[in-house]
Coordinates of C-alpha atoms and ligand atoms in Angstrom, one line a residue:
X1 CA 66.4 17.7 -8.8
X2 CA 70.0 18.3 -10.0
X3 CA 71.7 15.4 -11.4
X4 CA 75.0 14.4 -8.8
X5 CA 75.7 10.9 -11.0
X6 CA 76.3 11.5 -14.1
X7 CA 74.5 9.9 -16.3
X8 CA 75.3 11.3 -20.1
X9 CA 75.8 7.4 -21.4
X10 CA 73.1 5.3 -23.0
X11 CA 72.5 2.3 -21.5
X12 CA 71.4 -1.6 -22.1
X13 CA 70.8 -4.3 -20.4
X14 CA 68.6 -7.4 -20.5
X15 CA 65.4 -6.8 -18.6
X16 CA 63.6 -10.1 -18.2
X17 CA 64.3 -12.9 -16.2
X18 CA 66.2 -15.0 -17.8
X19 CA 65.8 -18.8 -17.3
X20 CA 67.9 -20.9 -19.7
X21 CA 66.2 -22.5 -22.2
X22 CA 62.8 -21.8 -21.0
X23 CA 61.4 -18.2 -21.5
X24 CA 59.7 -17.9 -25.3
X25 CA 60.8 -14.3 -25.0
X26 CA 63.2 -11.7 -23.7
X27 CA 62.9 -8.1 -23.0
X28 CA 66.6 -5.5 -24.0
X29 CA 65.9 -2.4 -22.2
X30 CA 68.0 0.3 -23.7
X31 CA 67.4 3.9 -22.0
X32 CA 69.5 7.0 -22.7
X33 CA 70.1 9.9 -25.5
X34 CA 71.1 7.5 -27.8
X35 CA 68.9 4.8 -27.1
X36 CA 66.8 5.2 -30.5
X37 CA 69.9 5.9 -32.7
X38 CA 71.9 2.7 -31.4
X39 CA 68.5 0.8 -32.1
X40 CA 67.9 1.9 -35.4
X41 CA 72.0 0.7 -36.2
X42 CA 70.8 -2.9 -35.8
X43 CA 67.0 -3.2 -36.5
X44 CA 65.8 -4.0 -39.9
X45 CA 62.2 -2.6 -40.6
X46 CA 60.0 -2.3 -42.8
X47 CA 57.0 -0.7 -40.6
X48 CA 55.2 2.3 -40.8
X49 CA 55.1 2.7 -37.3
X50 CA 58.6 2.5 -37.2
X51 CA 60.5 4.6 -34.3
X52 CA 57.0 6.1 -33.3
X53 CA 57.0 6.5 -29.9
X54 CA 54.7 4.3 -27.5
X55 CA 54.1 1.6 -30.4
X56 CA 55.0 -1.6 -31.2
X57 CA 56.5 -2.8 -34.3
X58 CA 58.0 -5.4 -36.2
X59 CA 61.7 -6.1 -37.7
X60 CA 64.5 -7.9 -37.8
X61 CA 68.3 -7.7 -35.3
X62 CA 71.0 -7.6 -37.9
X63 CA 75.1 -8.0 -36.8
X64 CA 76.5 -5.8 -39.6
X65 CA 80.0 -7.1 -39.5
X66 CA 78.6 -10.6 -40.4
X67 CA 75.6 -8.7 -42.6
X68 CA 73.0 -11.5 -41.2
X69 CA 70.0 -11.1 -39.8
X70 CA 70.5 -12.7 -36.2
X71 CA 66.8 -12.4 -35.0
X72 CA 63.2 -11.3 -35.2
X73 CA 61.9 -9.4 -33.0
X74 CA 59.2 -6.8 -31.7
X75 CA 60.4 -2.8 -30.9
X76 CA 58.7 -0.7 -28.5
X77 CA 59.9 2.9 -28.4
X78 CA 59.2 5.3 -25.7
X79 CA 60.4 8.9 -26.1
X80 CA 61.4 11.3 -23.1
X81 CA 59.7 12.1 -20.4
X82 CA 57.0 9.6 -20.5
X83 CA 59.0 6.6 -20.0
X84 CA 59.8 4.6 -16.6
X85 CA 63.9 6.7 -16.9
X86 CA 62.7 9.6 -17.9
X87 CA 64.6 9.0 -20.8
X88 CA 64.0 7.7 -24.2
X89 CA 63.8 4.3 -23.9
X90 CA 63.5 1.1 -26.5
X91 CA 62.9 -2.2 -26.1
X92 CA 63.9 -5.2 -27.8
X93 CA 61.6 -8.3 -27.6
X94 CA 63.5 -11.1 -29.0
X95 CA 63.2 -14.6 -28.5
X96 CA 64.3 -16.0 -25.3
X97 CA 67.3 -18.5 -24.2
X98 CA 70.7 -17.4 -23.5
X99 CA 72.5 -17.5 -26.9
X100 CA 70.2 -15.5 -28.6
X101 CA 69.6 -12.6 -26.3
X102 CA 73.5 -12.6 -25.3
X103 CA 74.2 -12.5 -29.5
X104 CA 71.8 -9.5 -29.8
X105 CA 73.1 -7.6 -27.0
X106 CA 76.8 -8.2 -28.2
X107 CA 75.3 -7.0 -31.2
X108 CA 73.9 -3.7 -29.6
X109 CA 76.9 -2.9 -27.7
X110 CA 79.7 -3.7 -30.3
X111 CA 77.8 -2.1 -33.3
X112 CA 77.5 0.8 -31.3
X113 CA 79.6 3.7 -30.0
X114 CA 78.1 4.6 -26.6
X115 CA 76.2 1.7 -25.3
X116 CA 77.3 0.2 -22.5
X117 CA 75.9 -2.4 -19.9
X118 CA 73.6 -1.3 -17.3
X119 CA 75.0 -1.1 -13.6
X120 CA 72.8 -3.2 -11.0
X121 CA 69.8 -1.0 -10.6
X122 CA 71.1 1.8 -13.1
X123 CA 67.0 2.0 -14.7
X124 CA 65.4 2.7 -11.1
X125 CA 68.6 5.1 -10.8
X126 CA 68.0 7.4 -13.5
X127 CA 64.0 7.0 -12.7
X128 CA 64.8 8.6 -9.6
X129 CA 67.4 11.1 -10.9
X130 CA 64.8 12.4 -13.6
X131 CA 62.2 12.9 -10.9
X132 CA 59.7 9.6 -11.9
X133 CA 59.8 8.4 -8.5
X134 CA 61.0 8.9 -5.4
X135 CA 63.6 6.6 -3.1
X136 CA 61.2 4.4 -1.5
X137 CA 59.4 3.7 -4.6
X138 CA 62.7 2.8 -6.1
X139 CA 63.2 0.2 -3.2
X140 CA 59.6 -0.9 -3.3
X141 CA 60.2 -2.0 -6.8
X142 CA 63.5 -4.4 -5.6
X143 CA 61.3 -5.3 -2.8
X144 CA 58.4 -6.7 -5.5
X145 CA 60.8 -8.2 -7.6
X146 CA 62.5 -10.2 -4.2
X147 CA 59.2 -10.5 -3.1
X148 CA 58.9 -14.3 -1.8
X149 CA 55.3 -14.6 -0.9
X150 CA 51.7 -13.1 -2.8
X151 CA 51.4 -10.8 1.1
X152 CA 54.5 -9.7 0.7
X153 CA 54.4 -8.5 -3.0
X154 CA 51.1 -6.7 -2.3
X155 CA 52.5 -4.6 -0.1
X156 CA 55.9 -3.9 -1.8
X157 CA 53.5 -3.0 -4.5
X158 CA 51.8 -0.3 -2.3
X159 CA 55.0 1.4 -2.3
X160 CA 55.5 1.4 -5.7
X161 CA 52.6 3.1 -5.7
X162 CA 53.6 6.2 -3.6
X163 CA 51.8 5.2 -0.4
X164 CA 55.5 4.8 1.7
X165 CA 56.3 8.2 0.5
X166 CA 52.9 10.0 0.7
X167 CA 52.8 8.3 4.8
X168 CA 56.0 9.9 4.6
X169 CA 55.6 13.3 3.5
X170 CA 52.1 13.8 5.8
X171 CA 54.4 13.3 8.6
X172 CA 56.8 15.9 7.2
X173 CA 53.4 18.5 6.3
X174 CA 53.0 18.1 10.0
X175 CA 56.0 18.8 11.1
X176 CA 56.5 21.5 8.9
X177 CA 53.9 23.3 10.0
X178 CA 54.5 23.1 13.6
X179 CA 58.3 24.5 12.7
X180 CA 56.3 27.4 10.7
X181 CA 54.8 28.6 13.7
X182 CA 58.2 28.4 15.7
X183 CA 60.0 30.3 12.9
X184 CA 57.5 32.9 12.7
X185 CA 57.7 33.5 16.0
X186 CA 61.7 33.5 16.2
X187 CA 61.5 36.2 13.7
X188 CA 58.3 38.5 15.1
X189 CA 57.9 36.9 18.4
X190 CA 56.3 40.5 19.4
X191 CA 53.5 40.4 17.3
X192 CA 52.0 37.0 18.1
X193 CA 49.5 36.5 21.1
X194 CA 51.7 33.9 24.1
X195 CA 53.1 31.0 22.8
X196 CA 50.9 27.5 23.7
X197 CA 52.9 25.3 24.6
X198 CA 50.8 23.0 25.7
X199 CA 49.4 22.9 22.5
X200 CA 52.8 22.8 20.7
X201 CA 53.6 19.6 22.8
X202 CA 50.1 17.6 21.9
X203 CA 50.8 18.8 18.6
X204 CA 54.2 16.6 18.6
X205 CA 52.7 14.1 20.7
X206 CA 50.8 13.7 17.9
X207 CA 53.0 13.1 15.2
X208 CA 55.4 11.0 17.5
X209 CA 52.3 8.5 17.6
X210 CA 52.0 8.0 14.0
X211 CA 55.4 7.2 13.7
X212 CA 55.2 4.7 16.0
X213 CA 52.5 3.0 14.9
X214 CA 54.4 3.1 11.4
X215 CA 57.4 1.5 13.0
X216 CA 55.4 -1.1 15.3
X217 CA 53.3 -2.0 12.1
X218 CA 56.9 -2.5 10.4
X219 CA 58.3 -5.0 13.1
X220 CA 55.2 -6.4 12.7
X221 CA 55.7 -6.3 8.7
X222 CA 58.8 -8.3 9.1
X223 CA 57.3 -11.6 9.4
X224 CA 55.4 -10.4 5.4
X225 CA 59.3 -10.4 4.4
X226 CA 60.5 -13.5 5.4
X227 CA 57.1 -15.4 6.5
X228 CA 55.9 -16.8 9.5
X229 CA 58.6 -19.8 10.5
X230 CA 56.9 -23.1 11.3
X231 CA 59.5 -26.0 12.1
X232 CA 58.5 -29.4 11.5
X233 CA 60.2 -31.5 14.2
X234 CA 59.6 -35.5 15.0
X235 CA 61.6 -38.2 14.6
X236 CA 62.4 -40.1 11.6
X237 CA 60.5 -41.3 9.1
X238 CA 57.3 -40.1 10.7
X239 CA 56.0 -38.2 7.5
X240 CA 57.8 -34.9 7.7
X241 CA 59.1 -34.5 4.3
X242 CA 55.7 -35.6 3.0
X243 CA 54.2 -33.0 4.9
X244 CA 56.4 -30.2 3.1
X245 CA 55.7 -31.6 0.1
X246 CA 52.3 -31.6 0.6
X247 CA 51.6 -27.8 1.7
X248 CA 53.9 -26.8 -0.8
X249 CA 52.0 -29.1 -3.5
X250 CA 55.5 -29.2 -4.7
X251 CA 58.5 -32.0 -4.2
X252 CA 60.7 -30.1 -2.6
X253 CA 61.8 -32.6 -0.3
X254 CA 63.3 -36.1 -1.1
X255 CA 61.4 -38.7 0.7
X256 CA 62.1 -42.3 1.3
X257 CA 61.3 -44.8 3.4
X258 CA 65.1 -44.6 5.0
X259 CA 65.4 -43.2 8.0
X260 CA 67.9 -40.5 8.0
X261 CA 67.2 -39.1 4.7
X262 CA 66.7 -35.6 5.6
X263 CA 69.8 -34.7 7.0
X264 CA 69.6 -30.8 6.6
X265 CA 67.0 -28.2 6.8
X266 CA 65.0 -27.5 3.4
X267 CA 62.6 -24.2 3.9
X268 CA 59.5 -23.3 1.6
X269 CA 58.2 -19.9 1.4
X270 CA 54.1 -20.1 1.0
X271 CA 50.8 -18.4 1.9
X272 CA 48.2 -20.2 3.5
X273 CA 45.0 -17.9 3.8
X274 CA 46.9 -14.6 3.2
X275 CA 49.8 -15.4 6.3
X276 CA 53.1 -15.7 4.3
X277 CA 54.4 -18.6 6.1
X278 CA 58.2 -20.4 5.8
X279 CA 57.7 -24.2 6.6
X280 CA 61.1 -25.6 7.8
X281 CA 61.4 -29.9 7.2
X282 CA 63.9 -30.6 9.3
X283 CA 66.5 -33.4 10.1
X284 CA 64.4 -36.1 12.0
X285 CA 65.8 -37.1 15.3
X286 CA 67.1 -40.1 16.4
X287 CA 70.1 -41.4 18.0
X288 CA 72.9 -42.0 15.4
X289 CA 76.5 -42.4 14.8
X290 CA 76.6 -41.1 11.7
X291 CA 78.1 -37.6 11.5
X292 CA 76.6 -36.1 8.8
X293 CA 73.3 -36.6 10.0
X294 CA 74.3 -35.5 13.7
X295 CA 75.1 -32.2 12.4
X296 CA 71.3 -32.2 11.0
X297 CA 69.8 -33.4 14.0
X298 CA 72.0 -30.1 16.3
X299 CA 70.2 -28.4 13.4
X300 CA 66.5 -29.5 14.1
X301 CA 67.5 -28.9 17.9
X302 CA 68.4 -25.2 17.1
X303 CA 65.6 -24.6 14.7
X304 CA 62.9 -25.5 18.0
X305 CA 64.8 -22.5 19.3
X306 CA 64.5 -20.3 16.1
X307 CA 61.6 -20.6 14.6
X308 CA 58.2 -19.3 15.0
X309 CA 56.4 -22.5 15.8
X310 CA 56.7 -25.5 15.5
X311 CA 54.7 -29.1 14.2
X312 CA 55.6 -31.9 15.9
X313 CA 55.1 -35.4 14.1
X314 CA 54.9 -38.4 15.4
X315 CA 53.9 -42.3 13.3
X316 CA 50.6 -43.7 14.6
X317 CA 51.7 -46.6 13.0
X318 CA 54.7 -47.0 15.7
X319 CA 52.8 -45.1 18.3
X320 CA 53.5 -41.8 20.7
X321 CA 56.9 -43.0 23.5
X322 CA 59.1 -41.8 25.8
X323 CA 61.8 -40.3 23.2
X324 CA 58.7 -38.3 22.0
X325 CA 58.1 -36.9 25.1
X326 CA 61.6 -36.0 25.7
X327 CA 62.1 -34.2 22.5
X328 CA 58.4 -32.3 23.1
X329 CA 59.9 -31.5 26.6
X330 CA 62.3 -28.9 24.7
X331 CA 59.7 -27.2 22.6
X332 CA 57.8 -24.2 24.2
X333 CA 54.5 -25.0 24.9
X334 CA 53.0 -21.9 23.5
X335 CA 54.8 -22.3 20.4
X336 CA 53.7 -25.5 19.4
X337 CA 50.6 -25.4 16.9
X338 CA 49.9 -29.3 17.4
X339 CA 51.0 -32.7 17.8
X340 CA 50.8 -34.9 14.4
X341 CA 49.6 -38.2 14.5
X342 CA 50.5 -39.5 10.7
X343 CA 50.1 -42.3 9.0
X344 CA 46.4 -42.6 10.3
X345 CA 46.1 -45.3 7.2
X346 CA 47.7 -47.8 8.7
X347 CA 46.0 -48.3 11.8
X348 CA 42.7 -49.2 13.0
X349 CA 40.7 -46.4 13.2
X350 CA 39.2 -47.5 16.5
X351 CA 42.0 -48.6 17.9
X352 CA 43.7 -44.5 18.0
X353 CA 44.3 -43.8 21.6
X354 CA 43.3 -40.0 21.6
X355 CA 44.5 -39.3 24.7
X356 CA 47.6 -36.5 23.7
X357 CA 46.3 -33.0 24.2
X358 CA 46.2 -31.0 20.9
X359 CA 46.8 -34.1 18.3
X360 CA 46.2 -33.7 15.0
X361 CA 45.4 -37.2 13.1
X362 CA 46.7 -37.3 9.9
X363 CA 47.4 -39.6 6.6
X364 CA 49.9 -37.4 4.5
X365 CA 50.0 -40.2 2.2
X366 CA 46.1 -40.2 1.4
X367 CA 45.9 -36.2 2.1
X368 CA 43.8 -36.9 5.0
X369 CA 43.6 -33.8 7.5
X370 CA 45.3 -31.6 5.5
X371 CA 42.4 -29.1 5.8
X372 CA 42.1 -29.5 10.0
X373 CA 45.9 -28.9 10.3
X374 CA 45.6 -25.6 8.2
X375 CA 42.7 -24.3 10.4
X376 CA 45.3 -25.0 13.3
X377 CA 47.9 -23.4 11.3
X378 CA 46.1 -20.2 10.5
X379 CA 44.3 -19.5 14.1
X380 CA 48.1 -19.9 15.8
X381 CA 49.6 -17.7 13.0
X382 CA 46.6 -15.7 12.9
X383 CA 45.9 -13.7 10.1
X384 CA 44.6 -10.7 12.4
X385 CA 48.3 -9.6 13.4
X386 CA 48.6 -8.3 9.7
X387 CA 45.4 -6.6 9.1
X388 CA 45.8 -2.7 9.0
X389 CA 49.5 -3.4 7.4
X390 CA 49.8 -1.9 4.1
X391 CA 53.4 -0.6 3.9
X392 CA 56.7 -2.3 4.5
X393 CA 59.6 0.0 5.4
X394 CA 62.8 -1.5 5.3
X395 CA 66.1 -1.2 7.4
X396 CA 67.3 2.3 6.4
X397 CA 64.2 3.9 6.2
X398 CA 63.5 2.0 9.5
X399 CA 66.8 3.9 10.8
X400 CA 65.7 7.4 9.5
X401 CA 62.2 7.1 10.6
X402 CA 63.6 6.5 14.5
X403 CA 65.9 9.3 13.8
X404 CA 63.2 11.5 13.7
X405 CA 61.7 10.4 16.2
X406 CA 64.8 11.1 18.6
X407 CA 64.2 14.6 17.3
X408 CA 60.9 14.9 18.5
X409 CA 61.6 13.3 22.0
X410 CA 64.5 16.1 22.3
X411 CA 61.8 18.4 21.9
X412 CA 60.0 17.2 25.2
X413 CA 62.6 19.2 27.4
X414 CA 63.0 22.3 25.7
X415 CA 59.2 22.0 25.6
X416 CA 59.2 21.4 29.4
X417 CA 61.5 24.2 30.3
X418 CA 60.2 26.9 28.3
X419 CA 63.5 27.2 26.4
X420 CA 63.9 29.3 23.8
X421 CA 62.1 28.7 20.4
X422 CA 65.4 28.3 18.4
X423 CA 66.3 24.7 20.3
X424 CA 63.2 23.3 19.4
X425 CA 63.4 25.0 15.3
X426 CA 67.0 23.5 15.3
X427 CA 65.0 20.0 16.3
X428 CA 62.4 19.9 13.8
X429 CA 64.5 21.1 11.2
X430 CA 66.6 17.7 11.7
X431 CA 63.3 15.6 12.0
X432 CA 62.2 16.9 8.6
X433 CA 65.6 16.5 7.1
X434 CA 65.5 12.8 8.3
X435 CA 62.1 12.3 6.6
X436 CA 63.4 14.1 3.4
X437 CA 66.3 11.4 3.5
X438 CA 63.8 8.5 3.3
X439 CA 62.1 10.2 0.3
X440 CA 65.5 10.8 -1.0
X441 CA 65.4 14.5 -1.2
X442 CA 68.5 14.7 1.1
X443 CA 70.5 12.7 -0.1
X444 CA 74.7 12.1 -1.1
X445 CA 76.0 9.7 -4.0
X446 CA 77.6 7.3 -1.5
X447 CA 74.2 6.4 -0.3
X448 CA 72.8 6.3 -4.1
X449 CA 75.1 4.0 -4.9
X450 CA 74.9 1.8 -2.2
X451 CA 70.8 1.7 -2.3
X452 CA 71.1 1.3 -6.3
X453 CA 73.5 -1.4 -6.0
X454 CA 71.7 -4.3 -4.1
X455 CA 69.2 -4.0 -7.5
X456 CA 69.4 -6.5 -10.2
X457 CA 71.0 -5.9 -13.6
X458 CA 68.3 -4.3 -15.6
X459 CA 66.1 -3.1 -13.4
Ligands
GDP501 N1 51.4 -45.2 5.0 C1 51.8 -44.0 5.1 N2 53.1 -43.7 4.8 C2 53.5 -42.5 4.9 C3 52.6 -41.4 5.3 N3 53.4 -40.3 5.3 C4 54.6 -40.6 4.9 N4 54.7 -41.9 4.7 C5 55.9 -42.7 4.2 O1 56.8 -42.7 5.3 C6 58.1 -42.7 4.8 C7 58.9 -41.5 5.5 O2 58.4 -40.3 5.0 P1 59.2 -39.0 5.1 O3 58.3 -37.9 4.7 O4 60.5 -39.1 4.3 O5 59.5 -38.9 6.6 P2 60.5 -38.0 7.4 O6 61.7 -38.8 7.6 O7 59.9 -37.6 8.7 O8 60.8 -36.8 6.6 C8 58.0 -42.6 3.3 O9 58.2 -43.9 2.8 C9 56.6 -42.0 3.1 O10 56.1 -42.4 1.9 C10 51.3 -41.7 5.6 O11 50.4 -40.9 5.9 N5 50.9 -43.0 5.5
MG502 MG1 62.6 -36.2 5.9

């Protein structure tokens, strides 16, 4: 494909995640023309593998103004084509921690004419640009890397490996095939037996199906994004911070024995049994003067409304009442998963009135029940909706996709009047040209830059 962004410079940028103080090592991705000269400026070496291409070797980052050796580090060199760009590309392994990495890239840049920082995304860019990949497995990439649950980054990584674009391009072989015969016949229309069009329409019909089973799958795919909401909702101190805490086996939430010390909404992003789920602790409800906490408690009101499902909590210790009816009045029945008695621990077993309908008996403190509240979790989520989903198509791709699908349902007129063959070649022409903008085949440098610019630096 012919290069419409320039991209003559050699660029750097640093590659890993960076988390200060705490990663042993970092990753400088340098990809460009001048990649390996730049490199060789500033890398002391005494290896015999030195600058071979796909190896790993050993030496030293010198800053030749100060003459100093500044770290040590590993070198992996990839020449052009084989490399993720397309490019030749070197990487820097030094050790990690701000000061270090930032020193060696100042080093790289300053000691070198031509280097410059990487733009958000500029890698994936050139990766596409070069022909490596195509658009969607460019987005699939920032879709793994922002991936927020183990679901959701098994499926991104499905499109990194092709499977968005080859869906994609079946759909297009179709199509192309049915505007083959229509062409042909636009042309020679003499020499062909009568036109089918009843065949021509189931044909379409077709194709029109397994786009919307790609697109109902998607909506579906949605919840792999941002998981599954579950609100936990009670009133305070009744053991929903410790229940966040708990199925996050992290403390995320601050809890105390204060009432009123959750005041706004904390979310956690998990996966229980393969169902990404968001778990929501919310402000705990109770009348109060304080204001702060009044804005929480609108906010637990709204998030009955807005989430998925919802938990509702209540202390055995201080026993099921009216207020708890009220607030259970407001949630949906069929989107509550169950009512929580906690703090089983403190009560006489034998004394628990079992008499609410879907209860749940819990101790969060002794992580009592934990594993009956997840089989309730997982049957209400249900891990079935997501079976059979294995890509993820996101908004603009979304867009395109229904595109050409108003292309196809133009057809069913033309198809229904016998109209001539050039209406319905001028429609599938524009449903394949849709599909070719998903793969990125159509595309314009506006929309390049825009896609590439929601990436991270370096990737
Ligand atoms: N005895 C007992 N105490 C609990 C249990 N769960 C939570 N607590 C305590 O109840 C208090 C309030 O808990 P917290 O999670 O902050 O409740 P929230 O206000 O609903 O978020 C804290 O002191 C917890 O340690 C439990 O199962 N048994
Ligand atoms: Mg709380």
């Amino acid at each position: 494909m012919e290069s419409i962004i320039n991209n003559e410079d050699t660029i750097a940028a640093i590659a890993s995640a960076i988390s200060l103080g705490k990663g042993g090592i970092a990753v400088i991705r340098v990809s460009g023309k001048e990649a390996i000269n730049s490199c060789k400026n500033i890398v002391e070496t005494k290896s015999k593998y030195a600058w071979d291409s796909h190896r790993v070797f050993h030496g030293f980052i010198k800053d030749n103004l100060e003459n100093k050796l500044i770290d040590e580090i590993l070198i992996s060199v990839m020449h052009s084509p084989n490399t993720f760009t397309g490019e030749d590309i070197v990487e820097l392994h030094c050790h990690g921690g701000l000061i270090v990495v930032n020193k060696v890239m100042k080093t790289l840049l300053s000691n070198n004419v031509g280097v410059r920082i990487a733009n958000p995304g500029e890698f994936s860019q050139r990766a596409f640009l070069n022909g490596k990949i195509d658009l969607t497995q460019a987005e699939s990439i920032n879709q793994l890397i922002n991936a927020k649950n183990d679901r959701s980054a098994e499926i991104a990584f499905n499109g990194v490996k092709g499977k968005i674009k080859n869906k994609i391009d079946e759909i297009k072989n179709d199509l192309i095939e049915q505007l083959s015969e229509i062409e042909a016949r636009v042309d020679f229309d003499e020499d062909f037996s009568e036109f089918n069009y009843n065949q021509f329409s189931n044909n379409i019909k077709n194709i029109k199906e397994k786009i919307e089973i790609l697109l109902e799958n998607t909506k579906r795919g949605v919840h792999f994004h941002n998981g599954i909401s579950i609100a936990l909702i009670g009133k305070t101190n009744v053991g929903k911070s410790s229940l966040l805490n708990l199925l996050s086996k992290n403390d995320k939430a601050i809890v105390t024995s204060i009432p009123g010390t959750t005041r706004d909404t904390i979310e956690v992003n998990l996966t229980i049994r393969d169902v990404p789920i968001k778990i929501i602790d919310t402000a705990g409800i109770r009348e109060t003067t304080e204001y702060i906490e009044n804005i929480g408690i609108k906010k637990s009101f709204e998030m009955i409304k807005k989430s998925d499902y919802i938990i509702y909590l209540y202390s055995l210790e201080k026993g099921f009442n009216k207020d708890d009816e009220e607030i259970i009045n407001t949630i949906p029945k069929e989107k509550l998963i169950t009512i929580l008695g906690n703090k089983k621990d403190l009560i006489d077993s034998k004394k628990i009135k079992n008499n609410l309908p879907n209860i749940t008996l819990m101790s969060i403190k002794n992580n009592e029940g934990e594993k009956e509240l997840i089989e309730k979790i997982v049957k209400k989520c249900g891990s079935k909706e997501f079976e059979n989903i294995d890509i993820f198509l996101n908004e603009r791709q979304i867009s395109k996709l229904t595109d050409c699908l108003k292309n196809l349902n133009d057809t069913d007129p033309i198809i229904a009047n016998q109209l001539p063959f050039d209406l319905l070649s001028i429609e599938l022409r524009d449903g394949i040209k849709n599909l070719s903008r998903i793969t990125g085949q159509e595309l314009t440098e506006e929309l390049l830059n825009n896609i590439f610019s929601k990436f991270c630096i370096g990737k």
